[in-house]
PDB file of C-alpha atoms in Angstrom:
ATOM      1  CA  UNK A 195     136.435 111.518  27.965  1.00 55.00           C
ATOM      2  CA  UNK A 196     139.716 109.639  26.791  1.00 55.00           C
ATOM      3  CA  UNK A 197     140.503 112.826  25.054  1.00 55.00           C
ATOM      4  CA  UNK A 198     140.055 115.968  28.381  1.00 54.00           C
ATOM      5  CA  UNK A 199     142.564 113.391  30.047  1.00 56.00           C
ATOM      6  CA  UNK A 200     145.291 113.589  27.187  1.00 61.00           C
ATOM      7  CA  UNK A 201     144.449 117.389  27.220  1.00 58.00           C
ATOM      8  CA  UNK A 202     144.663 117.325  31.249  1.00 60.00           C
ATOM      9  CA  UNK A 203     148.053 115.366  31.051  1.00 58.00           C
ATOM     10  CA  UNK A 204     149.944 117.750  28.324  1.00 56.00           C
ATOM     11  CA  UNK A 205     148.735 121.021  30.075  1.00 63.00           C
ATOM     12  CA  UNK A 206     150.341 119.591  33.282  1.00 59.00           C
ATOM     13  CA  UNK A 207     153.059 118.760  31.861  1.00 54.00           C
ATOM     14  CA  UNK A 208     153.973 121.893  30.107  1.00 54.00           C
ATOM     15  CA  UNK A 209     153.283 123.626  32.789  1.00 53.00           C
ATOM     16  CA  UNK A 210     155.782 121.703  35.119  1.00 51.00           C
ATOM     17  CA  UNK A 211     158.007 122.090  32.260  1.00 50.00           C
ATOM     18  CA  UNK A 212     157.651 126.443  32.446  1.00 48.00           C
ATOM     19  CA  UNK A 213     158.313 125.999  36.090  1.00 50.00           C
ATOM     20  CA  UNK A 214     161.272 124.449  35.457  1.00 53.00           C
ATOM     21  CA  UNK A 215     162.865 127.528  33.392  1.00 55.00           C
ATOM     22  CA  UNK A 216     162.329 130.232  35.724  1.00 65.00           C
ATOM     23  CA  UNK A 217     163.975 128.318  38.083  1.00 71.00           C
ATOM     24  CA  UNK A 218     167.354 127.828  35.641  1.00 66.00           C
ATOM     25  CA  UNK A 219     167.091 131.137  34.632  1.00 69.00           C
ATOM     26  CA  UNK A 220     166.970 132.139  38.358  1.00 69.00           C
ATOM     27  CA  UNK A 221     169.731 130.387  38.994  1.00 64.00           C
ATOM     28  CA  UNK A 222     171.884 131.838  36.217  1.00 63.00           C
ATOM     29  CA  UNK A 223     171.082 134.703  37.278  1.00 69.00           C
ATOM     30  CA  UNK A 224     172.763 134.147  40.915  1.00 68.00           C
ATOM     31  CA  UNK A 225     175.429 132.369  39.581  1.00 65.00           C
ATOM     32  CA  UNK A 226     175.921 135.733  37.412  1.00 61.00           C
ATOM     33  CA  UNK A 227     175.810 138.041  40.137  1.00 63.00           C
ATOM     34  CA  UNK A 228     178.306 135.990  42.197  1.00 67.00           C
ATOM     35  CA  UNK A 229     180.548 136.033  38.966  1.00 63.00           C
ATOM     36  CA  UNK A 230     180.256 139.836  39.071  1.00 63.00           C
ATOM     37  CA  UNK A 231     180.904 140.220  43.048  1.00 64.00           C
ATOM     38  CA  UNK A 232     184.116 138.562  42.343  1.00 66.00           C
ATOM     39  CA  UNK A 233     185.112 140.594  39.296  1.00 62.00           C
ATOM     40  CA  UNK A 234     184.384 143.297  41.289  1.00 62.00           C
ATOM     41  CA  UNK A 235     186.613 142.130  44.431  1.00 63.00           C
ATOM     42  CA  UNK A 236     189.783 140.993  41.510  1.00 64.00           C
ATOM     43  CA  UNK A 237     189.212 144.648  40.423  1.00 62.00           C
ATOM     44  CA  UNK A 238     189.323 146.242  44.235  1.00 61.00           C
ATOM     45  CA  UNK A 239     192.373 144.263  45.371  1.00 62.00           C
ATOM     46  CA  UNK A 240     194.512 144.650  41.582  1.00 61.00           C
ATOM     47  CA  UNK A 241     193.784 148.455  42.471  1.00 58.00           C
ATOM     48  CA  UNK A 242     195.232 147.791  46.188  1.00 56.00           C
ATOM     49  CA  UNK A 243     198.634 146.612  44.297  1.00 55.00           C
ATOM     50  CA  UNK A 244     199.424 150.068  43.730  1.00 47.00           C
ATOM     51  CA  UNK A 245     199.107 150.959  47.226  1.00 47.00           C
ATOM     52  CA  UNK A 246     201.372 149.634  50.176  1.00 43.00           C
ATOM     53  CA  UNK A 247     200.817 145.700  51.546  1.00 46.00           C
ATOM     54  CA  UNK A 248     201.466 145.806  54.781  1.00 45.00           C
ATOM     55  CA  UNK A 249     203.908 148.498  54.869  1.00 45.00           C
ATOM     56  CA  UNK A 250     205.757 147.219  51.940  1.00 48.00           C
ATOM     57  CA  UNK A 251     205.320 147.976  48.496  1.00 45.00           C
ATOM     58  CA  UNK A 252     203.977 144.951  46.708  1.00 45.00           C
ATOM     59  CA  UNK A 253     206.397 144.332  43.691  1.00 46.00           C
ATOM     60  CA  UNK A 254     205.491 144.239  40.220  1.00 46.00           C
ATOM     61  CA  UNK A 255     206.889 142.736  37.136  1.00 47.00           C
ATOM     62  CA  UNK A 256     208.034 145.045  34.795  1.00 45.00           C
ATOM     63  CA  UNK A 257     207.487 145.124  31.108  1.00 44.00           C
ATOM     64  CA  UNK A 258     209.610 142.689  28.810  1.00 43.00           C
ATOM     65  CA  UNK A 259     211.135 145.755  27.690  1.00 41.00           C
ATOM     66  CA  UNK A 260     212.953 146.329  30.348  1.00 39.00           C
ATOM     67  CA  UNK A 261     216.914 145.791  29.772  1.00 37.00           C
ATOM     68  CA  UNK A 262     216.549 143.183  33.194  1.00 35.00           C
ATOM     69  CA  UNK A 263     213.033 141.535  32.471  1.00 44.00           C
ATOM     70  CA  UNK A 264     212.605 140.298  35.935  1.00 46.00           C
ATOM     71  CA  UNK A 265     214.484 142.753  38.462  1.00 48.00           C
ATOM     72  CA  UNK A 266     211.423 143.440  40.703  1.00 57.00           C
ATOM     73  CA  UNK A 267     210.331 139.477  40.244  1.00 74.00           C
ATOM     74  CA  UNK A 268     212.171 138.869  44.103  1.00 86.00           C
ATOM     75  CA  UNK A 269     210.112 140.208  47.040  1.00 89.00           C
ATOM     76  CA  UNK A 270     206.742 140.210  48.517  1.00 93.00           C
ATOM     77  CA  UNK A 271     203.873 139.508  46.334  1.00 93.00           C
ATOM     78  CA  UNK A 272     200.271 138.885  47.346  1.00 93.00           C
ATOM     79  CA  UNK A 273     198.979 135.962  47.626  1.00 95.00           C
ATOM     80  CA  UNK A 274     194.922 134.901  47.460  1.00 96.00           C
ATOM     81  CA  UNK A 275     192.541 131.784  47.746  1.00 95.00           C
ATOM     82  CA  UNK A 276     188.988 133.017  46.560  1.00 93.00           C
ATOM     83  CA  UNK A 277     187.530 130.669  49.227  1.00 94.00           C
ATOM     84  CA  UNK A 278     189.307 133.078  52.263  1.00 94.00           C
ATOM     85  CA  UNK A 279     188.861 136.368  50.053  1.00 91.00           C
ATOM     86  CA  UNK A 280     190.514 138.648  48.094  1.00 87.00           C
ATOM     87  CA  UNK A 281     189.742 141.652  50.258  1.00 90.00           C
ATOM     88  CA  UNK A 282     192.499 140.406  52.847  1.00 91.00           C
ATOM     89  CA  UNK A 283     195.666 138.832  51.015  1.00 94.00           C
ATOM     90  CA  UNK A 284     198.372 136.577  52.304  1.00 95.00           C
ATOM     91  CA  UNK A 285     201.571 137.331  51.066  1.00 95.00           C
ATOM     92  CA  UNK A 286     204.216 135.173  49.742  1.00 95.00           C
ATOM     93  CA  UNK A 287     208.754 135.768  49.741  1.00 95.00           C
ATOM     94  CA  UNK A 288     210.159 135.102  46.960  1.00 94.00           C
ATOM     95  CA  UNK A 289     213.856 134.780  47.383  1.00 94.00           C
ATOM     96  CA  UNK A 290     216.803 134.368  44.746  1.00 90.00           C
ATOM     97  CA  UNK A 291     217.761 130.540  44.433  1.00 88.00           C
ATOM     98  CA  UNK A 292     220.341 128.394  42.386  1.00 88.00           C
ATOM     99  CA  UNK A 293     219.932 127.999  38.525  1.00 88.00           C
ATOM    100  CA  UNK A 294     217.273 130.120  37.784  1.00 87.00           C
ATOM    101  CA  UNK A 295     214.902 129.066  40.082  1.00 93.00           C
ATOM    102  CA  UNK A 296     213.656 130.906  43.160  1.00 94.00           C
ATOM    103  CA  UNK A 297     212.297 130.316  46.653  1.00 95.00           C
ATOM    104  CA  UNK A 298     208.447 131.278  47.532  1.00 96.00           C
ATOM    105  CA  UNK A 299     207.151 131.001  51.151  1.00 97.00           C
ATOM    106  CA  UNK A 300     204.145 132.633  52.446  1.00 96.00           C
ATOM    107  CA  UNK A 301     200.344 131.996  53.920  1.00 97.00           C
ATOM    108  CA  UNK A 302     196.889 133.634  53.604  1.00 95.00           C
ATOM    109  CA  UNK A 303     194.513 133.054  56.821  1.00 95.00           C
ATOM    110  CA  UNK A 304     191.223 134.203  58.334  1.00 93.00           C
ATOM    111  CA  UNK A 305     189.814 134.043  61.834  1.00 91.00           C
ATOM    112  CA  UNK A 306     187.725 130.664  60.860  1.00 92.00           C
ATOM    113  CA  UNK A 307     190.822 128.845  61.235  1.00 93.00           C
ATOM    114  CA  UNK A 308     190.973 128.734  56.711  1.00 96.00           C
ATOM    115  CA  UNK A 309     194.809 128.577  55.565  1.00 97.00           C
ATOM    116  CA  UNK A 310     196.600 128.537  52.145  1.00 96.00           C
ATOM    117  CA  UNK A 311     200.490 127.847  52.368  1.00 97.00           C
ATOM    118  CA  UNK A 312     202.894 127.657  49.440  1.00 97.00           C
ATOM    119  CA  UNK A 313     206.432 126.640  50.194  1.00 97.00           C
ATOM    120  CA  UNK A 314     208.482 125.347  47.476  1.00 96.00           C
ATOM    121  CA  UNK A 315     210.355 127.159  44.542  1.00 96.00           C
ATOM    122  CA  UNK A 316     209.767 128.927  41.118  1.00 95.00           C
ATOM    123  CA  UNK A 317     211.605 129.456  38.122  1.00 93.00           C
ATOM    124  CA  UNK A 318     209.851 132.204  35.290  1.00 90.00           C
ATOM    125  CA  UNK A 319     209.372 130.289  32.429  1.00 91.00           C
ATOM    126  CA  UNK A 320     208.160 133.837  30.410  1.00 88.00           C
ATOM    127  CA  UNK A 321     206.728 137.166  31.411  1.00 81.00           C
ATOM    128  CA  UNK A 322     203.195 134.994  31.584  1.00 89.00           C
ATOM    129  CA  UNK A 323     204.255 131.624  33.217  1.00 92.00           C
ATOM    130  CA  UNK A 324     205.955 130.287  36.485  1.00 93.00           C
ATOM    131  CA  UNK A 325     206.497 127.168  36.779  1.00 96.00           C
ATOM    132  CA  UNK A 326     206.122 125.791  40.671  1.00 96.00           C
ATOM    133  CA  UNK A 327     207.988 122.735  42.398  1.00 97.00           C
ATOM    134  CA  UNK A 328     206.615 122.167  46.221  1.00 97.00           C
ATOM    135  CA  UNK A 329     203.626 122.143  48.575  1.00 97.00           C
ATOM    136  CA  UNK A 330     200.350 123.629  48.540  1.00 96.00           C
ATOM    137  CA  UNK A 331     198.010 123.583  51.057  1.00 96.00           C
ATOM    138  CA  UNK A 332     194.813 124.641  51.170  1.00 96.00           C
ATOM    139  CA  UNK A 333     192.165 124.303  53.986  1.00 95.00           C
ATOM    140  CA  UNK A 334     188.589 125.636  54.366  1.00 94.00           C
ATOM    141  CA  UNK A 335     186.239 124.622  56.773  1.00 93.00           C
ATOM    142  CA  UNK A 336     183.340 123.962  54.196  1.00 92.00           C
ATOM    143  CA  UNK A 337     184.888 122.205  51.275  1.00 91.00           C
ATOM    144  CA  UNK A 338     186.594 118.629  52.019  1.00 92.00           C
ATOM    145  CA  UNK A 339     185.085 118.253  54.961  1.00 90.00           C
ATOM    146  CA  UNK A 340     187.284 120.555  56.634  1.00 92.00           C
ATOM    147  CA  UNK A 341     190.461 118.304  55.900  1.00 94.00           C
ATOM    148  CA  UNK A 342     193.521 120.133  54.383  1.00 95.00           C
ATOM    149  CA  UNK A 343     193.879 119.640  50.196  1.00 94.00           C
ATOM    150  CA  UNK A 344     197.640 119.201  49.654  1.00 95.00           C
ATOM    151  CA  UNK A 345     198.812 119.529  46.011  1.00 95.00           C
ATOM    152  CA  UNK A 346     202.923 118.199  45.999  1.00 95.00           C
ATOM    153  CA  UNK A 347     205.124 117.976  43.104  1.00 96.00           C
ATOM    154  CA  UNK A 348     205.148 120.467  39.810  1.00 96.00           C
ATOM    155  CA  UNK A 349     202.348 123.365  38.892  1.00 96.00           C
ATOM    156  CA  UNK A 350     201.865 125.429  36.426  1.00 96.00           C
ATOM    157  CA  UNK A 351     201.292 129.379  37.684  1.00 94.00           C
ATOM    158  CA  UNK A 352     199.681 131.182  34.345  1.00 94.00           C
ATOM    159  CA  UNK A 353     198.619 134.960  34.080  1.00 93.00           C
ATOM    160  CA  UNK A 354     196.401 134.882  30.896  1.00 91.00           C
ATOM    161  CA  UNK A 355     194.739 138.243  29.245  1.00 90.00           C
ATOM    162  CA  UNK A 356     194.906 141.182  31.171  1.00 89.00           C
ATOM    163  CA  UNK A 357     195.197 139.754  34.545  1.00 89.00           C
ATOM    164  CA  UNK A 358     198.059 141.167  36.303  1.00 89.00           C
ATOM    165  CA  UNK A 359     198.486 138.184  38.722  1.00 91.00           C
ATOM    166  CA  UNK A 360     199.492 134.215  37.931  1.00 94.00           C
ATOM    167  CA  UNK A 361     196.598 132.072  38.823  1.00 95.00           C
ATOM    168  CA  UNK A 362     197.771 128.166  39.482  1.00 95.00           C
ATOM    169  CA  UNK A 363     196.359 125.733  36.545  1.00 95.00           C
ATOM    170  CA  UNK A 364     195.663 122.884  38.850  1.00 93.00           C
ATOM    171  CA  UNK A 365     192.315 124.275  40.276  1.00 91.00           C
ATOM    172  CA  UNK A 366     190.881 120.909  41.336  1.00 89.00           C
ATOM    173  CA  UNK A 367     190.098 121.160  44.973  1.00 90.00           C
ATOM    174  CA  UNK A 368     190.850 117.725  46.483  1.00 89.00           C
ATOM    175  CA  UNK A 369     186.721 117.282  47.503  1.00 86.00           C
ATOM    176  CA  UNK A 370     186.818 117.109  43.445  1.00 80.00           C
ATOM    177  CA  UNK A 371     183.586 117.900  41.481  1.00 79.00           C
ATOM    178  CA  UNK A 372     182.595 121.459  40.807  1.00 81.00           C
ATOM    179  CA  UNK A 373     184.887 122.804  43.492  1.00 89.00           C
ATOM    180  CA  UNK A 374     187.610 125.375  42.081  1.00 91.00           C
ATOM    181  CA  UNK A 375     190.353 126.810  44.068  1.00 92.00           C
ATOM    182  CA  UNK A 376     191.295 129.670  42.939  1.00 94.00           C
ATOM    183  CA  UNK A 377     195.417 130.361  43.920  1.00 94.00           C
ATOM    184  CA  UNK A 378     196.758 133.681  42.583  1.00 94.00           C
ATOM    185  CA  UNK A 379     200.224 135.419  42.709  1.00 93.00           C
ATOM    186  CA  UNK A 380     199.733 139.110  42.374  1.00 91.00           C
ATOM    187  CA  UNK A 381     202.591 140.774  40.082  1.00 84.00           C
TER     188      UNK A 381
END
């Protein structure tokens, strides 16, 4: 008798245990897909930089080959926050300052009443990095409890690979955790 229980118990228990994976792999699988709908949006609006931004061509930086490395690096540059979507950008000025630094100041919105605002200044630091001194402010009405996440002070901007946009280094949202904000700069 002593032994059907022991039997009883380990069959239920690897079969809670087989549950268990299907679910994980389940959810790696959404968590894949989602990865894949927002490669596929990155893709969409980097294609869109070609194109006009709101009747204004969006700049680019040029090539480090170029005999002025930065010449385009002043103007209107699009500006994202994953959480508000990629599909419509913000834009951001970036204006000629004092000692190598420059001035950015723009916004991204929806209709939900979601905001990213960057107001500060920049200085290049290489074709790759910026290096930010301001305000950013970030607010989405799921995340934080629908209070605004202000980041003050110095950031690092960072285009890494093949991405043809900075992306700021400080991702933390202020809710902290697993929340990522995901700022980007589009060349």
């Amino acid at each position: 008798m002593k032994y059907y229980l022991i039997m009883a118990a380990l069959i239920s228990l690897s079969s809670c245990q087989q549950k268990d994976v299907p679910d994980r792999e389940q959810g790696l699988r959404t968590e894949n897909f989602e990865l894949r709908q927002e490669n596929d949006s990155l893709r969409l609006l980097i294609d869109k930089l070609t194109r006009t931004f709101e009747g204004d061509t969006i700049q680019k930086l040029p090539t480090e080959s170029s005999a002025n490395p930065y010449p385009a690096f002043p103007g209107k540059h699009a500006l994202t926050l994953q959480w508000i979507g990629w599909d419509k950008p913000g834009s951001v000025i970036i204006q000629a300052g004092d000692a190598g630094w420059y001035t950015i100041n723009g916004s991204q919105t929806d209709d939900k009443g979601n905001y990213l605002k960057v107001d500060g200044r920049i200085k290049i630091l290489n074709n790759r990095e910026l290096e930010f001194d301001g305000k950013i402010e970030t607010r989405v009405d799921h995340i934080n409890a629908g209070k605004p996440c202000i980041k003050t002070g110095k950031n690092l901007f960072k285009a890494t690979g093949t991405r043809k946009y900075w992306r700021l280094q400080n991702m933390i949202n202020c809710e902290g955790g697993a929340v990522t904000d995901y700022i980007d700069i589009y060349f």
